[in-house]
Coordinates of C-alpha atoms in Angstrom, one line a residue:
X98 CA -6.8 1.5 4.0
X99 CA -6.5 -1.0 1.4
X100 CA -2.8 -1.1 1.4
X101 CA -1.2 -4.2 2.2
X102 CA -4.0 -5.6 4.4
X103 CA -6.2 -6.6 1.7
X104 CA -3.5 -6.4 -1.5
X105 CA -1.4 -8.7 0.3
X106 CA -4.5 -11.1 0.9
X107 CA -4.7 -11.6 -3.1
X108 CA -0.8 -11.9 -3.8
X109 CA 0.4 -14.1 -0.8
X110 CA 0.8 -17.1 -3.1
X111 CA 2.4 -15.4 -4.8
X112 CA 5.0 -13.9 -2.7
X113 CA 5.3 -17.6 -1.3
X114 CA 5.9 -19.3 -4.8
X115 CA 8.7 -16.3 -5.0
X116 CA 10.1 -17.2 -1.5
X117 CA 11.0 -20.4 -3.6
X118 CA 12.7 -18.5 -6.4
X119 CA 10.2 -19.3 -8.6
X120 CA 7.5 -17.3 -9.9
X121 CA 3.9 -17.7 -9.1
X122 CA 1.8 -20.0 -11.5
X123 CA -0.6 -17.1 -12.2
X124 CA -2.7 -16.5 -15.4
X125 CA -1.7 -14.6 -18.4
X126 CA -4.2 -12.2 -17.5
X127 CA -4.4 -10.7 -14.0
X128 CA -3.6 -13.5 -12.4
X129 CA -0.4 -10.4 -10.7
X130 CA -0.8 -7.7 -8.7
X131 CA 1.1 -4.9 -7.3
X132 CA 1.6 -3.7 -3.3
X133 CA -0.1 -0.7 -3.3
X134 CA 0.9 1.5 0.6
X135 CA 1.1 5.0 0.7
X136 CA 3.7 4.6 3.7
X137 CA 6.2 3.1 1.5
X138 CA 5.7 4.5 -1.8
X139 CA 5.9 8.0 -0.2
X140 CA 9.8 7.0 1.4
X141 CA 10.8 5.2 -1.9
X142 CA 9.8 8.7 -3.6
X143 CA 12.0 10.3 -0.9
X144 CA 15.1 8.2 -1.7
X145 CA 14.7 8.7 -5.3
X146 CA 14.0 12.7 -5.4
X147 CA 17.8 14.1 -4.8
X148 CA 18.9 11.5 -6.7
X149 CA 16.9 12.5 -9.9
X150 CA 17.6 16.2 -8.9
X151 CA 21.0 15.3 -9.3
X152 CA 20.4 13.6 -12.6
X153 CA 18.8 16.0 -14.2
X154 CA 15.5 14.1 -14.1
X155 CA 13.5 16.4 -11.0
X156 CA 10.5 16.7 -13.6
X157 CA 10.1 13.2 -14.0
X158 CA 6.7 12.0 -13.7
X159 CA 8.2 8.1 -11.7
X160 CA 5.7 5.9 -10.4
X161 CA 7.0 3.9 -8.1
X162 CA 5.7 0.0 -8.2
X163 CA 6.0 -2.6 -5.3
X164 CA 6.0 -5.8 -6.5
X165 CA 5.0 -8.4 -3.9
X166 CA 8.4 -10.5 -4.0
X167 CA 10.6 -11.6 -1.2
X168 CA 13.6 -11.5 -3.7
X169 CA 15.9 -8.6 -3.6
X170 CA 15.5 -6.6 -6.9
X171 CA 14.8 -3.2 -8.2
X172 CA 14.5 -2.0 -11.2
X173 CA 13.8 0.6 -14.1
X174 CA 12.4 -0.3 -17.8
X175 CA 11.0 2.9 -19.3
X176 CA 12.0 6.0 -17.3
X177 CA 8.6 6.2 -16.1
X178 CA 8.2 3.4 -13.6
X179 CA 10.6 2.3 -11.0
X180 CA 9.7 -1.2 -9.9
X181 CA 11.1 -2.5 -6.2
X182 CA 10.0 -5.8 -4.5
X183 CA 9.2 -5.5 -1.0
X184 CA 11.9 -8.1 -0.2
X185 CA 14.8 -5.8 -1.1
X186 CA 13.0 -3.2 1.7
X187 CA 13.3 -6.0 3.6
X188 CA 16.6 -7.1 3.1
X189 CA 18.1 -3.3 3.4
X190 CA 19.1 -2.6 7.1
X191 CA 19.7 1.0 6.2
X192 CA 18.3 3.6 3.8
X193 CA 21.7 4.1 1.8
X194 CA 21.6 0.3 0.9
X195 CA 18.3 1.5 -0.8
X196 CA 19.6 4.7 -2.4
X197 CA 22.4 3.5 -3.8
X198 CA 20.9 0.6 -5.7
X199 CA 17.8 3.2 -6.8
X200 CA 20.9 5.4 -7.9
X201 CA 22.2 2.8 -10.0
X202 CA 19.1 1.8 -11.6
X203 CA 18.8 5.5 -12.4
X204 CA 21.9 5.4 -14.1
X205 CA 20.8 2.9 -16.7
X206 CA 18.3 5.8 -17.4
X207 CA 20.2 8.5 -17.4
X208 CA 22.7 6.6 -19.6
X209 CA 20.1 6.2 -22.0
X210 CA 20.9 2.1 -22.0
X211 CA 16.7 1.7 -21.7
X212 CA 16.2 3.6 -24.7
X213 CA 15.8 0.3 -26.9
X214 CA 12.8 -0.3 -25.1
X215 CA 11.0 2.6 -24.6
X216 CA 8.7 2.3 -27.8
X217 CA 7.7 -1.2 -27.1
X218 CA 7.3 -0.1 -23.2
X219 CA 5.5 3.3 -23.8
X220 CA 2.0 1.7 -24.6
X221 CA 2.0 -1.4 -21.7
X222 CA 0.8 -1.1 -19.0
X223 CA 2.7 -2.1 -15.5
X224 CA 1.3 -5.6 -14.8
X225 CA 1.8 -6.3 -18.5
X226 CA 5.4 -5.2 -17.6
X227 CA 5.3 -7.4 -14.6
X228 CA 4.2 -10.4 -16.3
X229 CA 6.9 -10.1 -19.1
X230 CA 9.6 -9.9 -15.8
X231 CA 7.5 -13.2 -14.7
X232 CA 8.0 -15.2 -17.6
X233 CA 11.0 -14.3 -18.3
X234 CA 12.2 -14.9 -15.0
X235 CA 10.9 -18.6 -15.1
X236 CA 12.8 -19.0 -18.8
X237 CA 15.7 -17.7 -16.9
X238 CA 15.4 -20.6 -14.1
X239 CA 14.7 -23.3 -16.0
X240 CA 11.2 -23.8 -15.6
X241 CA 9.4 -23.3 -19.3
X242 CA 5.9 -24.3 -17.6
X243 CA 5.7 -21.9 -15.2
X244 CA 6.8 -19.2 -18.0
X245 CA 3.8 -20.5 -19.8
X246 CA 1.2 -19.8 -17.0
X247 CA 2.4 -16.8 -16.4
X248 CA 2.4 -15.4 -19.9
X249 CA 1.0 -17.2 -22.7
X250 CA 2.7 -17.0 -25.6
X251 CA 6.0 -14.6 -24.2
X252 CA 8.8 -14.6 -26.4
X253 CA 11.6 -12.4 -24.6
X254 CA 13.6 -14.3 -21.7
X255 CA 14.2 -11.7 -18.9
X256 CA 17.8 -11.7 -19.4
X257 CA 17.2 -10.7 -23.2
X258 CA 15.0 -7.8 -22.6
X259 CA 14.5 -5.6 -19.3
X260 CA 17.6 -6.7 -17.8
X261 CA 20.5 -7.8 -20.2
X262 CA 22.9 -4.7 -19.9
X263 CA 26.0 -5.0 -21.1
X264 CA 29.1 -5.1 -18.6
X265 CA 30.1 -1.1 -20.1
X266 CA 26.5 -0.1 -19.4
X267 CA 26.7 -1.5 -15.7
X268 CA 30.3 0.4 -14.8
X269 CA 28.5 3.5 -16.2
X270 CA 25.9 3.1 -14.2
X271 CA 28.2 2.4 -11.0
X272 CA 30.1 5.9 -12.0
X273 CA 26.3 7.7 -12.3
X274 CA 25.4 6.4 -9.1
X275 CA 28.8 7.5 -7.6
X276 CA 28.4 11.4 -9.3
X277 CA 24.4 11.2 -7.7
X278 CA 25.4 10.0 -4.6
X279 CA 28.3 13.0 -4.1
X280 CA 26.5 15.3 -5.6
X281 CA 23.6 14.7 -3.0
X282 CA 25.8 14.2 0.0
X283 CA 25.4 10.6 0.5
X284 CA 27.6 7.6 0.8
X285 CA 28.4 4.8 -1.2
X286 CA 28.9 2.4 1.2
X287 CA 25.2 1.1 0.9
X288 CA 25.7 0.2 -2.6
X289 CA 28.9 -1.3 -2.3
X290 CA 27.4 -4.0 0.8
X291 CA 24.7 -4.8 -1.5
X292 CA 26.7 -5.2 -4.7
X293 CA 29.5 -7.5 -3.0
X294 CA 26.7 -9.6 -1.5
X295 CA 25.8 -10.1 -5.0
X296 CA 29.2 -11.1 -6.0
X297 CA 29.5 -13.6 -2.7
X298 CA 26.1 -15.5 -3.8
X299 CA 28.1 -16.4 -7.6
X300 CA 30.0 -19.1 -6.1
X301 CA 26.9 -20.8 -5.4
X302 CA 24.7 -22.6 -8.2
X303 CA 22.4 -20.3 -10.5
X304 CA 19.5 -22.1 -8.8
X305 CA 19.9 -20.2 -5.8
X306 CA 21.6 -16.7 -7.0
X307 CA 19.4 -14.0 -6.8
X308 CA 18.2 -12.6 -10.2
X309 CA 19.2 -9.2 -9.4
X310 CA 23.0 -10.3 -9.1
X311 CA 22.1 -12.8 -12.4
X312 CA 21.1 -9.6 -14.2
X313 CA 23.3 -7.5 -12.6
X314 CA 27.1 -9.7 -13.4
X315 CA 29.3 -9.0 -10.4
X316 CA 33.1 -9.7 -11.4
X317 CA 35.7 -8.7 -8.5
X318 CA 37.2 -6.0 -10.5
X319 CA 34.1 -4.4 -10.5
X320 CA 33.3 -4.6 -7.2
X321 CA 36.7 -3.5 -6.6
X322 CA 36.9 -0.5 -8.8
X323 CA 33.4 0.4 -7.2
X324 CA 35.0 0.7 -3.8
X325 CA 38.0 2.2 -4.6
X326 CA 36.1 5.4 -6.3
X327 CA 33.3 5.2 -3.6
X328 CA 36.2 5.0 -0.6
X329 CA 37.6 8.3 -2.0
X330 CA 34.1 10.5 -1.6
X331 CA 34.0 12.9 0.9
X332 CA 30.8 11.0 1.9
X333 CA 32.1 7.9 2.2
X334 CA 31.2 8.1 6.2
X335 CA 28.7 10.5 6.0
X336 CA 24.9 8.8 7.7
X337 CA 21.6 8.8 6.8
X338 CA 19.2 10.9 9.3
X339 CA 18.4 9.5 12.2
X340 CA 14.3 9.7 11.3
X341 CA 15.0 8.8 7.5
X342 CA 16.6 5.9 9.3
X343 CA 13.5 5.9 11.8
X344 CA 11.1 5.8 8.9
X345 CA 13.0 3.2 7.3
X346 CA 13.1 0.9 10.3
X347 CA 9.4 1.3 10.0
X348 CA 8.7 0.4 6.9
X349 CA 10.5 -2.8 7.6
X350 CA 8.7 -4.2 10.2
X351 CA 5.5 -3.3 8.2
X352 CA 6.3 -5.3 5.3
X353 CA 7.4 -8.1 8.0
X354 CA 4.4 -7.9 9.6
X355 CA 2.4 -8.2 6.7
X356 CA 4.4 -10.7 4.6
X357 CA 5.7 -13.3 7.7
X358 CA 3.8 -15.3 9.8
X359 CA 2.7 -13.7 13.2
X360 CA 4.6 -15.8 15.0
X361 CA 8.3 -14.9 13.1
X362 CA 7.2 -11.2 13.4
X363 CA 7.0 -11.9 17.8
X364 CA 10.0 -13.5 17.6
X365 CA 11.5 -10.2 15.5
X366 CA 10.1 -8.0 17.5
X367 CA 9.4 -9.2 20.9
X368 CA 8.0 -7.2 23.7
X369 CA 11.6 -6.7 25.2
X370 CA 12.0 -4.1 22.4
X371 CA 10.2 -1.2 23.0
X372 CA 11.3 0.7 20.0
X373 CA 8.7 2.4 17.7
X374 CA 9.2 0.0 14.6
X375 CA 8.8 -3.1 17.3
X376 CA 5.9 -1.4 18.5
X377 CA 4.5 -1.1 14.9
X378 CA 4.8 -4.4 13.5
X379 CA 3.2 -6.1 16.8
X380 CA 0.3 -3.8 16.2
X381 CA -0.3 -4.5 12.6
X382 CA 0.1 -8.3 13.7
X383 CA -2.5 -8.0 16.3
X384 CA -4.6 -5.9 13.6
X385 CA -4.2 -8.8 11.2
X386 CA -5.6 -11.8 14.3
X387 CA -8.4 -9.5 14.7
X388 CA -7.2 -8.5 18.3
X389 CA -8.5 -4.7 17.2
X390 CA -8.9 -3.2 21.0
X391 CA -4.6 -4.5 21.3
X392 CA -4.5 -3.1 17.8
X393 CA -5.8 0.5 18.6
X394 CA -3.7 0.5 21.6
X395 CA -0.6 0.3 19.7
X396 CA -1.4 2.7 17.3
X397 CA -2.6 5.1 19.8
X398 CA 1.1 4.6 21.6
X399 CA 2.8 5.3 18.5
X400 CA 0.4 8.9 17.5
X401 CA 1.4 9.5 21.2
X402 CA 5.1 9.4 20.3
X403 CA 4.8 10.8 16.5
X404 CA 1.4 12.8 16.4
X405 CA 2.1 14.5 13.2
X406 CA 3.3 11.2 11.2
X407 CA 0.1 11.2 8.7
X408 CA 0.8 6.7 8.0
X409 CA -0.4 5.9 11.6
X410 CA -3.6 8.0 11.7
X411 CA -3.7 5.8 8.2
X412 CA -2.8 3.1 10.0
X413 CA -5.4 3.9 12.7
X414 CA -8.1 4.5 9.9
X415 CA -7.2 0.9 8.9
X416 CA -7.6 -0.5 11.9
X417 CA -10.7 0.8 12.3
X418 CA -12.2 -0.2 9.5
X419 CA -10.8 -4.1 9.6
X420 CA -13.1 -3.8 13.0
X421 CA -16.0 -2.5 11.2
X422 CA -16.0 1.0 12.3
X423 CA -15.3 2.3 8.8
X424 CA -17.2 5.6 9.7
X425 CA -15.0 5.9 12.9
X426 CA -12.1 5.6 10.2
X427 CA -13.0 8.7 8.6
X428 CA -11.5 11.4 10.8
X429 CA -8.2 9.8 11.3
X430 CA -7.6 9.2 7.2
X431 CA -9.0 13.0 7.0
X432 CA -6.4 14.0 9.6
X433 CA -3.8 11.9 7.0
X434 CA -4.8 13.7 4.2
X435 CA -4.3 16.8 5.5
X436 CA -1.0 16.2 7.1
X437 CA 0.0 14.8 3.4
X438 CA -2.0 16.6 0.9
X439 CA 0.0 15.2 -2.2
X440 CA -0.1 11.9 -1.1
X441 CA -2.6 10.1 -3.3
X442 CA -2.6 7.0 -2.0
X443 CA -3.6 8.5 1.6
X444 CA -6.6 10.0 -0.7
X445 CA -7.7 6.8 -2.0
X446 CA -7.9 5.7 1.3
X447 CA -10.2 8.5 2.7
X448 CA -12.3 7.7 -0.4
X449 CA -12.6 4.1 0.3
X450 CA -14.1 4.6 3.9
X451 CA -16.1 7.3 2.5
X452 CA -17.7 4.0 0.0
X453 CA -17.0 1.1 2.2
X454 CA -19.2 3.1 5.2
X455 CA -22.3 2.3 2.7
X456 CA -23.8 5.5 3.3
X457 CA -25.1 6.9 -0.5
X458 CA -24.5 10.6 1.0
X459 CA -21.0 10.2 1.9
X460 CA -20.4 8.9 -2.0
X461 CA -20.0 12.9 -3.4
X462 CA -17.0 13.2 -0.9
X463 CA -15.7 9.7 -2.3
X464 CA -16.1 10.9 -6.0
X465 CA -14.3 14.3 -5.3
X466 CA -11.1 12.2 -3.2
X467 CA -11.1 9.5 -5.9
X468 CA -10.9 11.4 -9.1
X469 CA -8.4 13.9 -8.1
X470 CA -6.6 10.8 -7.5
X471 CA -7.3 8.9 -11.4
X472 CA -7.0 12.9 -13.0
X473 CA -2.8 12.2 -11.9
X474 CA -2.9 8.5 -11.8
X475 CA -5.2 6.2 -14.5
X476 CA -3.8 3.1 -13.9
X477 CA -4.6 3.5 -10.3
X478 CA -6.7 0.5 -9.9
X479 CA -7.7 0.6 -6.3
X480 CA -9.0 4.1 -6.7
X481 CA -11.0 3.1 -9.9
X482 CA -12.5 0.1 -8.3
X483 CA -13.8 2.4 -5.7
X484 CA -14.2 5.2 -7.5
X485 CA -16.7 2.5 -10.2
X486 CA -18.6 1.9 -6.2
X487 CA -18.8 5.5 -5.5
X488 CA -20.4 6.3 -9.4
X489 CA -22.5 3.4 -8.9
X490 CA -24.4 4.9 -5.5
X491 CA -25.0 7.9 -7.1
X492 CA -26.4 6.3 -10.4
X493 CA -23.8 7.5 -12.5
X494 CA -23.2 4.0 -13.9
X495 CA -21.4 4.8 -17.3
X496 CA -19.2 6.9 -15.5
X497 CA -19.0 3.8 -13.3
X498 CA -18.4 1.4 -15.8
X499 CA -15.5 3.5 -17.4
X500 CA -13.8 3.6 -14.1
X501 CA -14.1 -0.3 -13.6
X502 CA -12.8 -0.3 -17.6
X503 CA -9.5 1.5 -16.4
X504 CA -9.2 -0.6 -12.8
X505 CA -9.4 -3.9 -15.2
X506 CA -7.0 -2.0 -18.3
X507 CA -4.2 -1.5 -14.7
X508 CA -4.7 -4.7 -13.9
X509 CA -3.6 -6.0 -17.6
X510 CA -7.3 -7.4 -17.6
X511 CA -7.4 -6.2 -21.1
X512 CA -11.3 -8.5 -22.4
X513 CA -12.9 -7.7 -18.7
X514 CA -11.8 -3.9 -19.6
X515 CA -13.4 -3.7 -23.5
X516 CA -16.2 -5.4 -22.2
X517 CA -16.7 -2.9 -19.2
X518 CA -15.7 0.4 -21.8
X519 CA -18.3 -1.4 -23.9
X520 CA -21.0 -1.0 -21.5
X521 CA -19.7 2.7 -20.5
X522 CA -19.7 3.7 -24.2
X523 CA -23.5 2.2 -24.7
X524 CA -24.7 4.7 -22.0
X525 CA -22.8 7.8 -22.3
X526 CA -23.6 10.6 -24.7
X527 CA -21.7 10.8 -28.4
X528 CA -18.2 12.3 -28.4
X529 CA -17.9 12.8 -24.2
X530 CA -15.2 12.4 -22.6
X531 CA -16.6 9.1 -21.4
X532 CA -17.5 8.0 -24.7
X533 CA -13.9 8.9 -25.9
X534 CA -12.5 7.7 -23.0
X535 CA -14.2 3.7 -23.7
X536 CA -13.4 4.0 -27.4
X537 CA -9.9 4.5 -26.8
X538 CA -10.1 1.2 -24.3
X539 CA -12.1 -0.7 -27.0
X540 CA -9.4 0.2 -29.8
X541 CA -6.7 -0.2 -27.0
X542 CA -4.2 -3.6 -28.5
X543 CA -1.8 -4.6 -26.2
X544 CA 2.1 -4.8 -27.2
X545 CA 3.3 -8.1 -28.6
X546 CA 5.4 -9.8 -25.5

């Protein structure tokens, strides 16, 4: 529901300053925000699962964060939170180009080359995370003012903190990845194309190398041993799935729809090709130049084809509401939900319609989607902004304020949170979990960056 559509409204300067290779002159506080699509975070999770099977880390509670970025980059700081910019989803023609740079990044952790930062990570929260990546990125290019919008005060240059692994820590990685990779049955090759791009861009100037291969030091040994050991796997020609490869031609005309101008995404994907992921990205385009009858055409052709797929009946539920049918959108997002049923993001997009319908008695069914949703995920802040609107209709308002206290703490909007956790302590009882809940928030200090 609100997935890219209205997310992508508030970061598209952003993801146009980073288009530049330079970061976005955003404030120190909230001035960021993530991508937030159920679609996409629910195939990134599918990429990453063998692989942390295979690692030893299948009860590993990962978030997975997209950051609105057109560069190529993934990344993992804390062994909690995998960070990937839509432009590497982008980029990737094939799942296994994906994979194998998740594997790697999941190397660092298994490697335990993270653990120096794990006690000054455990407390932050993600944009705070982001915004140290931000600044850091800007020290890293050359532009000290832009560091300085982004993060007031920052003392840590990217490639001194998240990113600065040493060359030993980055072959052990590569050998992780490799074990992960045979020990799911996948191939190498997609890491290997990505890493030797990386090493083809060094022979250009650092202004226009992208900071994965700065962070990342590509020598052509490396890249040469990496081959050798990934040529000799048994799966060295083995394929991804023909609907992992479906899904993943999917989710790259979505973000191309969403991030590009309408007129790119027609010349991408023109009418000629009828394929399924053409067929999606002209109807989120048409969804976006409010042509909503074209819109609901599409999406109707593409439940025809795949009527079990729970991220067009989102997509549907989406449309809907961008029309203002939001009521109509219900029953589709239900029908979501209850293909996925652990898919929280589909939930907090059932609860939003359920709020953004207006209807007061439809509020108790956004309260009940919402909070199962915040229970598993705090720093959720869509579903706490809407979850704050749902409490708010039904007159629960320091339950309300607590939940816009944990949308603004998500959002690294650390005075606007104490100030709502304030006003949520003031009208809640002595010692309830409310109560505790905005006295933690007001005693809450943010790590030193």
């Amino acid at each position: 529901m609100r997935a890219f559509a209205r997310r992508f409204t508030a970061v598209m300067l952003a993801v146009a300053m980073f288009a530049a290779s330079l970061p976005a002159p955003a404030s120190a506080q909230g001035g960021i925000r993530f991508v937030r699509d159920a679609e996409i975070e629910s195939l990134l999770r599918e990429y990453t699962a063998p692989i942390l099977r295979a690692a030893g880390m299948g009860g590993s509670n990962l978030t997975i964060y997209l950051v609105p970025s057109k560069q190529f980059n993934a990344f993992v700081i804390d062994g909690r939170r995998i960070f990937v910019n839509v432009g590497a989803l982008q980029q990737s023609e094939t799942p296994n180009e994906i994979i194998g740079v998740l594997a790697h990044e999941i190397g660092h952790i298994h490697g335990g080359h993270l653990a120096r930062l794990r006690n000054e990570m455990r407390a932050a929260a993600a944009i705070t995370i982001l915004q140290m990546i931000l600044a850091g990125a800007a020290v890293a290019a050359g532009s000290g003012e832009a560091a300085g919008a982004i993060m007031t005060g920052g003392q840590h240059a990217l490639q001194r903190t998240l990113l600065s692994y040493q060359r030993g820590e980055e072959q052990a990685a590569d050998r992780a990845a490799l074990n992960f990779l045979n020990a799911t049955g996948q191939s190498a090759q997609g890491m290997v194309k990505t890493f030797e791009r990386f090493a083809d861009q060094q022979i250009f100037t650092s202004r226009y190398v992208d900071p994965y291969a700065q962070s990342h030091p590509m020598p052509r040994d490396r890249i040469a041993s990496l081959s050798d050991s990934a040529r000799n796997s048994p799966y060295w020609n083995a394929k991804d799935s023909q609907y992992l490869q479906l899904r993943h031609d999917l989710m790259r005309a979505k973000v191309s729809a969403y991030m590009d101008h309408p007129n790119t995404v027609k010349r991408r994907y023109p009418r000629s090709d009828d394929s399924l992921a053409a067929l999606y990205a002209r109807t989120i385009v048409q969804m976006r130049s409010s042509d909503y009858r074209g819109a609901v055409r599409g999406i109707d052709q593409l439940l025809s084809a795949m009527p079990d797929y729970p991220y067009f009946h989102e997509m549907k539920g989406e449309i809907l509401t961008a029309s203002g049918k939001p009521r109509e959108a219900i029953r589709p997002l239900q029908r979501a939900v209850q293909l996925a049923p652990n898919d929280t993001s589909l939930r907090v997009a059932l609860g939003a319609a359920y709020v953004v319908t207006g209807d007061a008695s439809l509020a108790n069914n956004a309260v009940q989607e919402l909070a199962r949703v915040t229970q598993a995920q705090r720093d959720h802040a869509d579903a706490q902004t809407y979850l704050a609107r749902a409490y708010g209709k039904l007159g629960r308002i320091p339950e309300a304020n607590l939940a816009s206290a944990e949308a603004s703490m998500a959002n690294g909007e650390f005075d606007q949170a104490k100030q709502f956790a304030s006003r949520a302590k003031q009208g809640a009882k002595t010692g309830s979990p409310v109560w505790l809940r905005a006295e933690d928030i007001l005693q809450f200090r943010p790590p030193e960056r």
